[in-house]
CSV table of C-alpha atoms (C1' of nucleotides) in Angstrom, one decimal:
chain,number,residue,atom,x,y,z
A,277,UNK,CA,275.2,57.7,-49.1
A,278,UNK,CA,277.9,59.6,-51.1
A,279,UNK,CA,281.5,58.6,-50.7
A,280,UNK,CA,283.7,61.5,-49.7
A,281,UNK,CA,286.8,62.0,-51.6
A,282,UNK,CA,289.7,60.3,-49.7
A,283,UNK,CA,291.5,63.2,-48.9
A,284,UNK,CA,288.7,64.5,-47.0
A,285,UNK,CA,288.3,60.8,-45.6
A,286,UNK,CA,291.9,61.3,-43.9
A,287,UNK,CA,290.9,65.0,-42.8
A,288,UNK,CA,288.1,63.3,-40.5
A,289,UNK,CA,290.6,60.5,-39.8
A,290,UNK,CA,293.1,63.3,-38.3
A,291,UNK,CA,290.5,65.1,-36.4
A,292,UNK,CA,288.4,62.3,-34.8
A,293,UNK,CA,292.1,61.1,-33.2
A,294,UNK,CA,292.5,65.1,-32.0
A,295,UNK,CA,289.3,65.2,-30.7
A,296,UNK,CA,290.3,61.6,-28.7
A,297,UNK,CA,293.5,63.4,-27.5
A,298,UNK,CA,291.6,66.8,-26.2
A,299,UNK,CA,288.7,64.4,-24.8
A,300,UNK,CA,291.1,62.5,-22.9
A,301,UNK,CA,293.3,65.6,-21.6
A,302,UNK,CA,290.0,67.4,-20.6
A,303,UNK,CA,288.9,64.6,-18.7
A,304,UNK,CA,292.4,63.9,-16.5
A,305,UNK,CA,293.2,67.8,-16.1
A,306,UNK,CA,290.5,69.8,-17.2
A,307,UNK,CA,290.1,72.6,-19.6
A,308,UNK,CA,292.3,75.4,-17.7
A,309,UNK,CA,295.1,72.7,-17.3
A,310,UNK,CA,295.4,71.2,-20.6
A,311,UNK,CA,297.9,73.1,-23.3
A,312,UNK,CA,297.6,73.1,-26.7
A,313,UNK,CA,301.5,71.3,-26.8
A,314,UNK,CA,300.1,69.3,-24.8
A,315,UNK,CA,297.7,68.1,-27.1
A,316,UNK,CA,299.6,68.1,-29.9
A,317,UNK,CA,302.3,66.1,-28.4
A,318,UNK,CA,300.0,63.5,-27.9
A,319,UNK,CA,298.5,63.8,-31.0
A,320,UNK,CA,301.9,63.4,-32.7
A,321,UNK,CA,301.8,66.7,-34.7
A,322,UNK,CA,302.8,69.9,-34.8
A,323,UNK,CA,301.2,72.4,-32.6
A,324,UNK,CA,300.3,74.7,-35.7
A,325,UNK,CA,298.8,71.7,-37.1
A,326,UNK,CA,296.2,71.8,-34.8
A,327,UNK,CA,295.4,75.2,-35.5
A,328,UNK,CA,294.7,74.5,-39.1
A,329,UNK,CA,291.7,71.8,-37.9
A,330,UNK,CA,290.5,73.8,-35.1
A,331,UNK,CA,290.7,78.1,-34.6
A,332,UNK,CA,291.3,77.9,-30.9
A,333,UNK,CA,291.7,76.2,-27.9
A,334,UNK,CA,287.9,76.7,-26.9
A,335,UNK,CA,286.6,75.3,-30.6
A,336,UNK,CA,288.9,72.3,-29.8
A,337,UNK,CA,287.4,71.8,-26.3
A,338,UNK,CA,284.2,72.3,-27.9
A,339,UNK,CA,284.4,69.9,-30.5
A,340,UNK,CA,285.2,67.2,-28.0
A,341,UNK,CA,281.4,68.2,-25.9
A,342,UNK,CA,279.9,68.2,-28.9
A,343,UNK,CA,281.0,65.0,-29.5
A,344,UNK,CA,280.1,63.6,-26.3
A,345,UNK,CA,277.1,64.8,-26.4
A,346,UNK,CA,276.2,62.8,-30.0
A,347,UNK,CA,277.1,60.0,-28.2
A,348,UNK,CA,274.8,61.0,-25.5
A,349,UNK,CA,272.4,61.3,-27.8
A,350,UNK,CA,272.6,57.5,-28.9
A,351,UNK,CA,272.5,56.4,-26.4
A,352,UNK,CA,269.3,58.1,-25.3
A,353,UNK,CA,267.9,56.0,-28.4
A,354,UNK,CA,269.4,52.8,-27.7
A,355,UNK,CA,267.6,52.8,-24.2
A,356,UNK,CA,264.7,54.3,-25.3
A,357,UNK,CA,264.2,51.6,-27.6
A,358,UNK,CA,264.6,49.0,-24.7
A,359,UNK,CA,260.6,48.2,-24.1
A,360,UNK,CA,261.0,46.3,-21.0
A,361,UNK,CA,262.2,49.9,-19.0
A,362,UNK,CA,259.8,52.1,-17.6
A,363,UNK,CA,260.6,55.7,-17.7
A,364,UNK,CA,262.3,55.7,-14.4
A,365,UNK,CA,264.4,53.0,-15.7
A,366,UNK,CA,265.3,54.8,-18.3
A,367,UNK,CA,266.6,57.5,-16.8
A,368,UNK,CA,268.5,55.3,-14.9
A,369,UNK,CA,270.4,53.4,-17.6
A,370,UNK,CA,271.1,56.9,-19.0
A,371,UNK,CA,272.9,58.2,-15.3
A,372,UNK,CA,274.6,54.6,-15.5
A,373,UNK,CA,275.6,54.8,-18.9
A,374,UNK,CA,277.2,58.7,-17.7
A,375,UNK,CA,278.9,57.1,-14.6
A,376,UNK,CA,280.9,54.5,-16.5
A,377,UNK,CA,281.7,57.2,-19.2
A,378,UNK,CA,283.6,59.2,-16.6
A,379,UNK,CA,285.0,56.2,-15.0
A,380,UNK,CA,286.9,55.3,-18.0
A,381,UNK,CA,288.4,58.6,-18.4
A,382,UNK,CA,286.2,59.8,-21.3
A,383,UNK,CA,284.2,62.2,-19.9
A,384,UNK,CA,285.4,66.0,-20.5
A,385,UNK,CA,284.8,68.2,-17.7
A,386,UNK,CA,284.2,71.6,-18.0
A,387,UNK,CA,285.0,74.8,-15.8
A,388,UNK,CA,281.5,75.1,-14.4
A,389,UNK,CA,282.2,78.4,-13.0
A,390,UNK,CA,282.3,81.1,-15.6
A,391,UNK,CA,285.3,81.7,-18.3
A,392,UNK,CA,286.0,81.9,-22.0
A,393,UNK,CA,285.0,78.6,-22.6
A,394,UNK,CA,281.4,78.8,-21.0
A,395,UNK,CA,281.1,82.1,-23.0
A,396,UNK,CA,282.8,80.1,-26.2
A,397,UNK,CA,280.3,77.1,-25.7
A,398,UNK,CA,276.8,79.6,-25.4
A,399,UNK,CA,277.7,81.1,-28.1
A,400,UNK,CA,278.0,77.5,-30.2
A,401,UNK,CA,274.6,77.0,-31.8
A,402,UNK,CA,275.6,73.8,-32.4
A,403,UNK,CA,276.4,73.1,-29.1
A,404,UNK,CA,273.7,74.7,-27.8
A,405,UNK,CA,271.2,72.5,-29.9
A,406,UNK,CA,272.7,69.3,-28.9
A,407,UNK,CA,272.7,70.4,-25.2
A,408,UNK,CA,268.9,71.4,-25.8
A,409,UNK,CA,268.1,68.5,-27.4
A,410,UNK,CA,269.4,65.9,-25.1
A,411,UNK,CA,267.9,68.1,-21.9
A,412,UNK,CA,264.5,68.0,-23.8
A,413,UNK,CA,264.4,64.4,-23.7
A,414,UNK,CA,265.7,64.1,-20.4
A,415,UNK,CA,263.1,66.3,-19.3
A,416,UNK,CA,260.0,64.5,-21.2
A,417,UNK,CA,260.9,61.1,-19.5
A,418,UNK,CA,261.2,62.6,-15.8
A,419,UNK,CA,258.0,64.5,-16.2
A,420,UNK,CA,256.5,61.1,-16.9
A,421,UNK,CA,258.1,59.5,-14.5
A,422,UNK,CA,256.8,62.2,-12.4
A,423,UNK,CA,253.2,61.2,-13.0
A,424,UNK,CA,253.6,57.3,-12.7
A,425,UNK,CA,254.8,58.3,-9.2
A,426,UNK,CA,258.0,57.1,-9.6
A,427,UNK,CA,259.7,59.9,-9.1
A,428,UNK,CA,259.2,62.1,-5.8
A,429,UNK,CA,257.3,65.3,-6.6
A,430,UNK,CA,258.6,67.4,-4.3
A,431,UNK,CA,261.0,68.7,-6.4
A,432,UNK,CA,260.7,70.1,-9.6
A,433,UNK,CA,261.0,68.4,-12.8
A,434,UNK,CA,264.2,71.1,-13.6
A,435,UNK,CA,266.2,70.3,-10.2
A,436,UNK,CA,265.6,66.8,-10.6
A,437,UNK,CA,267.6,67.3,-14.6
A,438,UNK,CA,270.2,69.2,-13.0
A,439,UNK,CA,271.2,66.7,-10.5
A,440,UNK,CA,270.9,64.4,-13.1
A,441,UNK,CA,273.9,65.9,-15.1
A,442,UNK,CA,276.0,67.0,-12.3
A,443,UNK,CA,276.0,63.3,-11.5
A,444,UNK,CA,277.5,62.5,-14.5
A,445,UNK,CA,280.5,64.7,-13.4
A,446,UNK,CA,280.0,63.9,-9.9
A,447,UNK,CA,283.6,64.3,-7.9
A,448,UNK,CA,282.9,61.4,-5.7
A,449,UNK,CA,283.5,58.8,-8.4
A,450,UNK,CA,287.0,59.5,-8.6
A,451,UNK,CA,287.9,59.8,-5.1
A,452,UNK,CA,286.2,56.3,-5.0
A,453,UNK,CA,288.4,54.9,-7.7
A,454,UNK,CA,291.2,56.5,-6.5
A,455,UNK,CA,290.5,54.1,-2.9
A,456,UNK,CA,290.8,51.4,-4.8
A,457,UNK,CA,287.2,50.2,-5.3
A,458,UNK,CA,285.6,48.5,-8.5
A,459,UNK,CA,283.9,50.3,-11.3
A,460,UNK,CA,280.5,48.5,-10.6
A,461,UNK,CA,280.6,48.9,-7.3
A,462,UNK,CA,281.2,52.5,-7.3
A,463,UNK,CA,278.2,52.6,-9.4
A,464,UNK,CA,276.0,51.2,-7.5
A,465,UNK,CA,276.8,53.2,-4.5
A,466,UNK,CA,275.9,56.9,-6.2
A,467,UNK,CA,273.2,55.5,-7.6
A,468,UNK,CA,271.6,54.6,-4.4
A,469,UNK,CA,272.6,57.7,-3.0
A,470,UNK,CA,271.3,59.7,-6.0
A,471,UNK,CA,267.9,57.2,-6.5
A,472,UNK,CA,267.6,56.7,-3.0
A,473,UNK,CA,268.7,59.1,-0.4
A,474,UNK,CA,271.2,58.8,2.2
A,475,UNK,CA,268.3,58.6,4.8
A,476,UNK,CA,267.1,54.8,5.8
A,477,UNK,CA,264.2,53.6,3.7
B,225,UNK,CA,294.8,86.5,27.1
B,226,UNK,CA,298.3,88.8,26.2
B,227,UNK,CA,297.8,91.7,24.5
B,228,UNK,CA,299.5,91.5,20.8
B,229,UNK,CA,301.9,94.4,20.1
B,230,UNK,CA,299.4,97.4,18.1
B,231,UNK,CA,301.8,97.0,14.6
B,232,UNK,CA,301.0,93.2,14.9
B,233,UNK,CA,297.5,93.7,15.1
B,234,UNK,CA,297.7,95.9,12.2
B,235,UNK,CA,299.2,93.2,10.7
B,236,UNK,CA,296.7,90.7,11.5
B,237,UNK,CA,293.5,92.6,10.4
B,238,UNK,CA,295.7,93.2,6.8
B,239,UNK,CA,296.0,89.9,6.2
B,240,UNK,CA,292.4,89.0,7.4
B,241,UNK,CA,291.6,91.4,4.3
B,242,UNK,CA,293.8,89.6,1.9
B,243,UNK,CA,292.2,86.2,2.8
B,244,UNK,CA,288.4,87.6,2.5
B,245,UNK,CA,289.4,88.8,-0.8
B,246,UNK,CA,291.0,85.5,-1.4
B,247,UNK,CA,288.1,84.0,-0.1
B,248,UNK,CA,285.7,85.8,-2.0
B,249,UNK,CA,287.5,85.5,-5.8
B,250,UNK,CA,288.2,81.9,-5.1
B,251,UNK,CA,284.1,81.2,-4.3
B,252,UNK,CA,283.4,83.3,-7.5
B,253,UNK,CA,286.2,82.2,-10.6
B,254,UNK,CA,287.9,79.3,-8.6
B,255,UNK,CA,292.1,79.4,-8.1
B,256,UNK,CA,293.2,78.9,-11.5
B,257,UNK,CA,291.2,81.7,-13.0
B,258,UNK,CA,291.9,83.7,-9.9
B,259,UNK,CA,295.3,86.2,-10.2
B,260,UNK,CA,297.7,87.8,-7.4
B,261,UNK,CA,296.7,91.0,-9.7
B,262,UNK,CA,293.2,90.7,-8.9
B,263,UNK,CA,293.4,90.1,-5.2
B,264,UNK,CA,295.8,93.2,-5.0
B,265,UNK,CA,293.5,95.2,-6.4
B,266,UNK,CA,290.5,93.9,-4.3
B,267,UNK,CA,292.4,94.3,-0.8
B,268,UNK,CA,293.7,97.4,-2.4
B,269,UNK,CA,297.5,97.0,-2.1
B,270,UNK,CA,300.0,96.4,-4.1
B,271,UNK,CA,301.1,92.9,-5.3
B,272,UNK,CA,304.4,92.9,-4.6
B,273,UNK,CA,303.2,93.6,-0.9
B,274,UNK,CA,301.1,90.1,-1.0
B,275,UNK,CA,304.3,88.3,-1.1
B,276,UNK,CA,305.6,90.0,2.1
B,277,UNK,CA,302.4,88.3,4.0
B,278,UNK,CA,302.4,84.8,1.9
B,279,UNK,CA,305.1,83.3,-0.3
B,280,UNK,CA,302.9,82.0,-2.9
B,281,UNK,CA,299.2,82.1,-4.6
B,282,UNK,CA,299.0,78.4,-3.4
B,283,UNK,CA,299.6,79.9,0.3
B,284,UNK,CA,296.9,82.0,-0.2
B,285,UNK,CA,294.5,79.4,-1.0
B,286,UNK,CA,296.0,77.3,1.7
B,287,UNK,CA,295.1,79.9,4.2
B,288,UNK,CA,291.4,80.8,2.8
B,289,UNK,CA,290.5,76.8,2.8
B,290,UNK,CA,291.9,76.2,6.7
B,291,UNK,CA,289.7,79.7,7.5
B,292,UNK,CA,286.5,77.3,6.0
B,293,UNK,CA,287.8,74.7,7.9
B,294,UNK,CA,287.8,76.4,11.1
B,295,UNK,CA,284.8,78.3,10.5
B,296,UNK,CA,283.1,74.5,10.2
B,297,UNK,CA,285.0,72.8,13.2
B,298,UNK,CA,283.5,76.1,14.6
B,299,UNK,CA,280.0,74.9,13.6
B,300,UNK,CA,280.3,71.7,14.3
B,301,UNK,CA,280.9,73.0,17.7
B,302,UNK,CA,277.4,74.6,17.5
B,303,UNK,CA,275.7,71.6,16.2
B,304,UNK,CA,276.9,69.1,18.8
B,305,UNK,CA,275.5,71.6,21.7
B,306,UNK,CA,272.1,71.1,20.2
B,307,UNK,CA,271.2,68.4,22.6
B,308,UNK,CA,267.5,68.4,20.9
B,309,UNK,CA,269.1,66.9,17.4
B,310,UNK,CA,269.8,63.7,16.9
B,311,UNK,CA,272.8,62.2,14.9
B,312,UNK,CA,271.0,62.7,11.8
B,313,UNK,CA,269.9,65.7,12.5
B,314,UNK,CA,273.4,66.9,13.3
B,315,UNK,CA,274.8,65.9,10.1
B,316,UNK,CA,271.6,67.9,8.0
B,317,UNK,CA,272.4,71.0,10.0
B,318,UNK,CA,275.7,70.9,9.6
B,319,UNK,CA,275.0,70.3,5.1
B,320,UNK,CA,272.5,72.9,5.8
B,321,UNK,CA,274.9,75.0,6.7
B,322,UNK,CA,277.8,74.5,4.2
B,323,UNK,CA,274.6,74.9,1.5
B,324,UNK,CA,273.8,78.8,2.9
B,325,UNK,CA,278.2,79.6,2.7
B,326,UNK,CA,278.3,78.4,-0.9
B,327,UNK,CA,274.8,80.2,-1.9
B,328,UNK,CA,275.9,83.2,0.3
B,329,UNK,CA,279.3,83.3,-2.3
B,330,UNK,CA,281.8,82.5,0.5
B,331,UNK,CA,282.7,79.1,-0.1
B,332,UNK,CA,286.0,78.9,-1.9
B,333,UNK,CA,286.2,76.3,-4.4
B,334,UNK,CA,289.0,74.2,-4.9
B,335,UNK,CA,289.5,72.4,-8.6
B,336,UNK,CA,288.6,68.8,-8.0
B,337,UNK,CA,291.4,67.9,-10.3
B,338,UNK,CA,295.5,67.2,-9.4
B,339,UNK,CA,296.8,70.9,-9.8
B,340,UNK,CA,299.9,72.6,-8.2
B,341,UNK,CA,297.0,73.4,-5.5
B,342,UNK,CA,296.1,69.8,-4.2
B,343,UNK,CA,300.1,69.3,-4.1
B,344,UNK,CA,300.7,72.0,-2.3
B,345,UNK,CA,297.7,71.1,0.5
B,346,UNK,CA,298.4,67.5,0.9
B,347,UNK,CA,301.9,69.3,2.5
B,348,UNK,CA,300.4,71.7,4.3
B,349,UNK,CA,300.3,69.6,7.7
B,350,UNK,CA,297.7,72.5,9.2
B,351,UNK,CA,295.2,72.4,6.3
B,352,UNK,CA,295.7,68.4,6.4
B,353,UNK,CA,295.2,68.1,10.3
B,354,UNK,CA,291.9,70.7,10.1
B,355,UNK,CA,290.6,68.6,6.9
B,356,UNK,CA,291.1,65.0,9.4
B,357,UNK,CA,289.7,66.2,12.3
B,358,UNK,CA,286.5,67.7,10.5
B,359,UNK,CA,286.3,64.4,8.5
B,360,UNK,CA,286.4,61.6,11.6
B,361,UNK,CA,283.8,64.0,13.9
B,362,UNK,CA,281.2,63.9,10.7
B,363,UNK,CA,282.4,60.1,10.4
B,364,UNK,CA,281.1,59.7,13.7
B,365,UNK,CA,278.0,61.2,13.6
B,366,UNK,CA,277.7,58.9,10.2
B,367,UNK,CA,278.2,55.8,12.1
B,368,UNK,CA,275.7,56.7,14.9
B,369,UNK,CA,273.5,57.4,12.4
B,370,UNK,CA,273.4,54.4,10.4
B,371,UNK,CA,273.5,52.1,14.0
B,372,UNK,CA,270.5,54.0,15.0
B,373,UNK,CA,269.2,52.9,11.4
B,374,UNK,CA,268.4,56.9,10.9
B,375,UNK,CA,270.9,56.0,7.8
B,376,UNK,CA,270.9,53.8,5.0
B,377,UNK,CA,273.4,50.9,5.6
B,378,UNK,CA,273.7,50.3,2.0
B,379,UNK,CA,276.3,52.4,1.6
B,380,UNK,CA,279.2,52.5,3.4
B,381,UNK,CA,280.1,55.4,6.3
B,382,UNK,CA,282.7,56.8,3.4
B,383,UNK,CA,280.5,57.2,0.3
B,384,UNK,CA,278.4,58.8,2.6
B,385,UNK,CA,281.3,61.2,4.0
B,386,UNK,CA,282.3,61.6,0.8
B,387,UNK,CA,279.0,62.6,-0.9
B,388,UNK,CA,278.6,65.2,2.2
B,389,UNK,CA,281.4,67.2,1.3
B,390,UNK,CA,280.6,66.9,-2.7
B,391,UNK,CA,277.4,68.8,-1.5
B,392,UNK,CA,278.7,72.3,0.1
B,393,UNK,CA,280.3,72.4,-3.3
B,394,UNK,CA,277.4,71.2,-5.3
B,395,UNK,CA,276.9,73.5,-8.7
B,396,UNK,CA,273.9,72.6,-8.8
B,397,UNK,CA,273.1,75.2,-6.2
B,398,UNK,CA,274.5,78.0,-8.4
B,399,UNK,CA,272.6,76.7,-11.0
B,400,UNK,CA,269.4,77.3,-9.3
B,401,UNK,CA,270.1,80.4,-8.3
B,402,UNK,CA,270.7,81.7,-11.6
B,403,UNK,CA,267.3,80.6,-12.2
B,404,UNK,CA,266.2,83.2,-9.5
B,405,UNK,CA,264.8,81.1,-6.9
B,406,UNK,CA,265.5,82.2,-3.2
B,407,UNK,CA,267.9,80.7,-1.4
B,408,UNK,CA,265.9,78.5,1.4
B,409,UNK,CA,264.1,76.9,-1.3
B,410,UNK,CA,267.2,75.6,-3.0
B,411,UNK,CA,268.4,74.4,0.2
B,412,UNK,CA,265.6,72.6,0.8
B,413,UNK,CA,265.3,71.1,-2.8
B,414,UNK,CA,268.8,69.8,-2.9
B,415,UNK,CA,268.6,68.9,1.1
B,416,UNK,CA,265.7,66.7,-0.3
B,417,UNK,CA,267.4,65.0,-2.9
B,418,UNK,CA,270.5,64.1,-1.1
B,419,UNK,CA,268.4,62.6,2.3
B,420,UNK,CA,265.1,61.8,0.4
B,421,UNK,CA,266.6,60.8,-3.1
B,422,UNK,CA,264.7,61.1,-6.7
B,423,UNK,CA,262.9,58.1,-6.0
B,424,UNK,CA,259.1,58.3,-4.5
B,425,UNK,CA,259.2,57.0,-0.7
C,164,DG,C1',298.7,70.7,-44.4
C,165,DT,C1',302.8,70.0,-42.1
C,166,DC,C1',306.7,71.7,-40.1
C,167,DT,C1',310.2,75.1,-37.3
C,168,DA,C1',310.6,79.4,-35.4
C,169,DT,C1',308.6,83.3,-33.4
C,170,DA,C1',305.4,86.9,-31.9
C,171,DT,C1',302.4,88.3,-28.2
C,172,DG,C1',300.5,88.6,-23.9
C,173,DA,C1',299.4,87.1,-19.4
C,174,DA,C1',300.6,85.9,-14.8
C,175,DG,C1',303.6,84.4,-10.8
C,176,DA,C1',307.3,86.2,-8.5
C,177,DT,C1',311.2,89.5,-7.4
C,178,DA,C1',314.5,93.9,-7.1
C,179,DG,C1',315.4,97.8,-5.0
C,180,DA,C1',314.1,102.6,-3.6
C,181,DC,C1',311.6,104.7,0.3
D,13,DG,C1',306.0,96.9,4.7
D,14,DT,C1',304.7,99.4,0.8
D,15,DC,C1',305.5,100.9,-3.6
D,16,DT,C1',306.9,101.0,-9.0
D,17,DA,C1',309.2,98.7,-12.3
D,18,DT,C1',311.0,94.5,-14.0
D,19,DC,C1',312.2,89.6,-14.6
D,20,DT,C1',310.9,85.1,-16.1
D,21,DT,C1',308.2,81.6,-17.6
D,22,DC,C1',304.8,79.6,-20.2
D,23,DA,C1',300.8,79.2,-23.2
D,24,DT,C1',298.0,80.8,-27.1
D,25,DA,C1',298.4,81.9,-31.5
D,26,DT,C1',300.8,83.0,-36.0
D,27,DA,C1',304.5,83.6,-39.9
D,28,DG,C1',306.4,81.7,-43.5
D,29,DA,C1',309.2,78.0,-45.8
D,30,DC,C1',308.3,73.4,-48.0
DNA sequence: GTCTATATGAAGATAGAC
DNA sequence: GTCTATCTTCATATAGAC
């Protein structure tokens, strides 16, 4: 493993605590409502600073997804390494694991209707790779949860991946934390919605 | 029934125009990416003349969401005179039918984040009283459903409101339908995961 | 690379004639 | 009430000194 020279060292230093700031801002107010002074501010640098790390407000926001979804990624490993889980299990560590990372303020939500940054973030084939990557793997263990018969086959494999994400930024879990209820339980409560229906079983 | 003078009926179709416009922009790019340019240019007027019908861009909003709200009190209306559906069935027609506004592009989207826009509704003591009264009928129909066990009694009656309303505005819908598939079959998919769940039954 | 100061443009809102 | 033209504010982005 080469050592990087130390300038470079406090380079990555400076933008791993931008990235913190945007990925905190994006996940209280969103993309459209957080400003580069903003950011900066709470940073502690100048707003051309910023600009020297990261070309635009979109590169910024899309340095932070990137980011999360590397950490998505380990921890797709981490419970895929976990033997006792079957893969219905694991997919449901993984929605879990997404739940609590919105809870704690750290996941950034994105527009999801149209606007420069979806058109910014397609065009990132880094991005896009990652996104790819993690949906692949998503989409291997529901296909064999599929054929265990774990999961419901009524629906396809591709709707049941979709619901899977929007869960992660599901609006409900705020509104719950904002009535006062605990993490876990809030948890626990879209997961049996999501797992299980709202109908009686 | 008085008759309104002609110039205020003129009046009143105008600013039916400027809220389907409003409506329709809002459903499509959402308020913040939404400008009084835009819906000037839609209705076909110019924007100084908005401000004549409503003071701000929040007022605009304010008056396409309580138009949704009393198109639903409207169908919820509709639903109850179906003596044939039960309390379950009531609240499935009713997600049924906020499903077909959003997929039909006429469902005006709020952003689910603190913005000069929630402010500006939680004072709006019209909006407020619509969004109540629709909230505590469905409530009702929640709690008959769950004592006649139709429901899961897992969860409580408000994750279950709550979760109701996250699905008229569900992007998971327009998800699907950029992936081409019809309409009723995406209702019926995402109907299915919300009642059934992922699980198998 | 960091800063202060500024350019540029977009968007909400208003002035004032008709 | 409708229009054209304008005001004001604010946010992205950049210039240029150190």
């Amino acid at each position: 493993m080469a050592r990087l020279p130390f300038s470079q060292q406090v380079r990555q230093a400076r933008e791993d605590a931008i990235v913190d700031a945007v990925n905190r801002l994006l996940a209280g107010k969103g993309f459209d409502l957080m400003t580069m002074d903003e950011v900066a501010a709470e940073v502690g640098i100048a707003k051309a600073s910023l600009y020297k790390h990261f070309d635009s407000k979109e590169a910024l926001a899309a340095a932070a997804m990137k980011r999360l979804l590397n950490r998505a990624r380990f921890e797709l490993d981490r419970v895929e390494a976990l033997t006792e889980l079957d893969p219905l299990g694991r997919l449901q560590a993984v929605v879990r694991w997404t739940m609590g990372v919105q809870l704690a303020g750290e996941m950034p939500s994105l527009p999801s209707q149209n606007s420069s940054l979806r058109t910014a973030l397609m065009a990132d084939m880094d991005y896009m790779t990652l996104l790819l990557g993690v949906s692949e793997r998503l989409s291997g263990w529901i296909l064999q949860a599929q054929a265990a018969g774990q999961l419901g086959a009524t629906v396809p494999p591709e709707v049941v991946l979709y619901t899977l994400f929007a869960r992660a930024c599901d609006p409900v879990l705020a509104v719950l934390k904002a009535g006062g209820h605990p993490d876990e339980r809030i948890i626990d409560w879209v997961m049996a919605t999501t797992f299980d229906g709202l109908r009686a079983r």
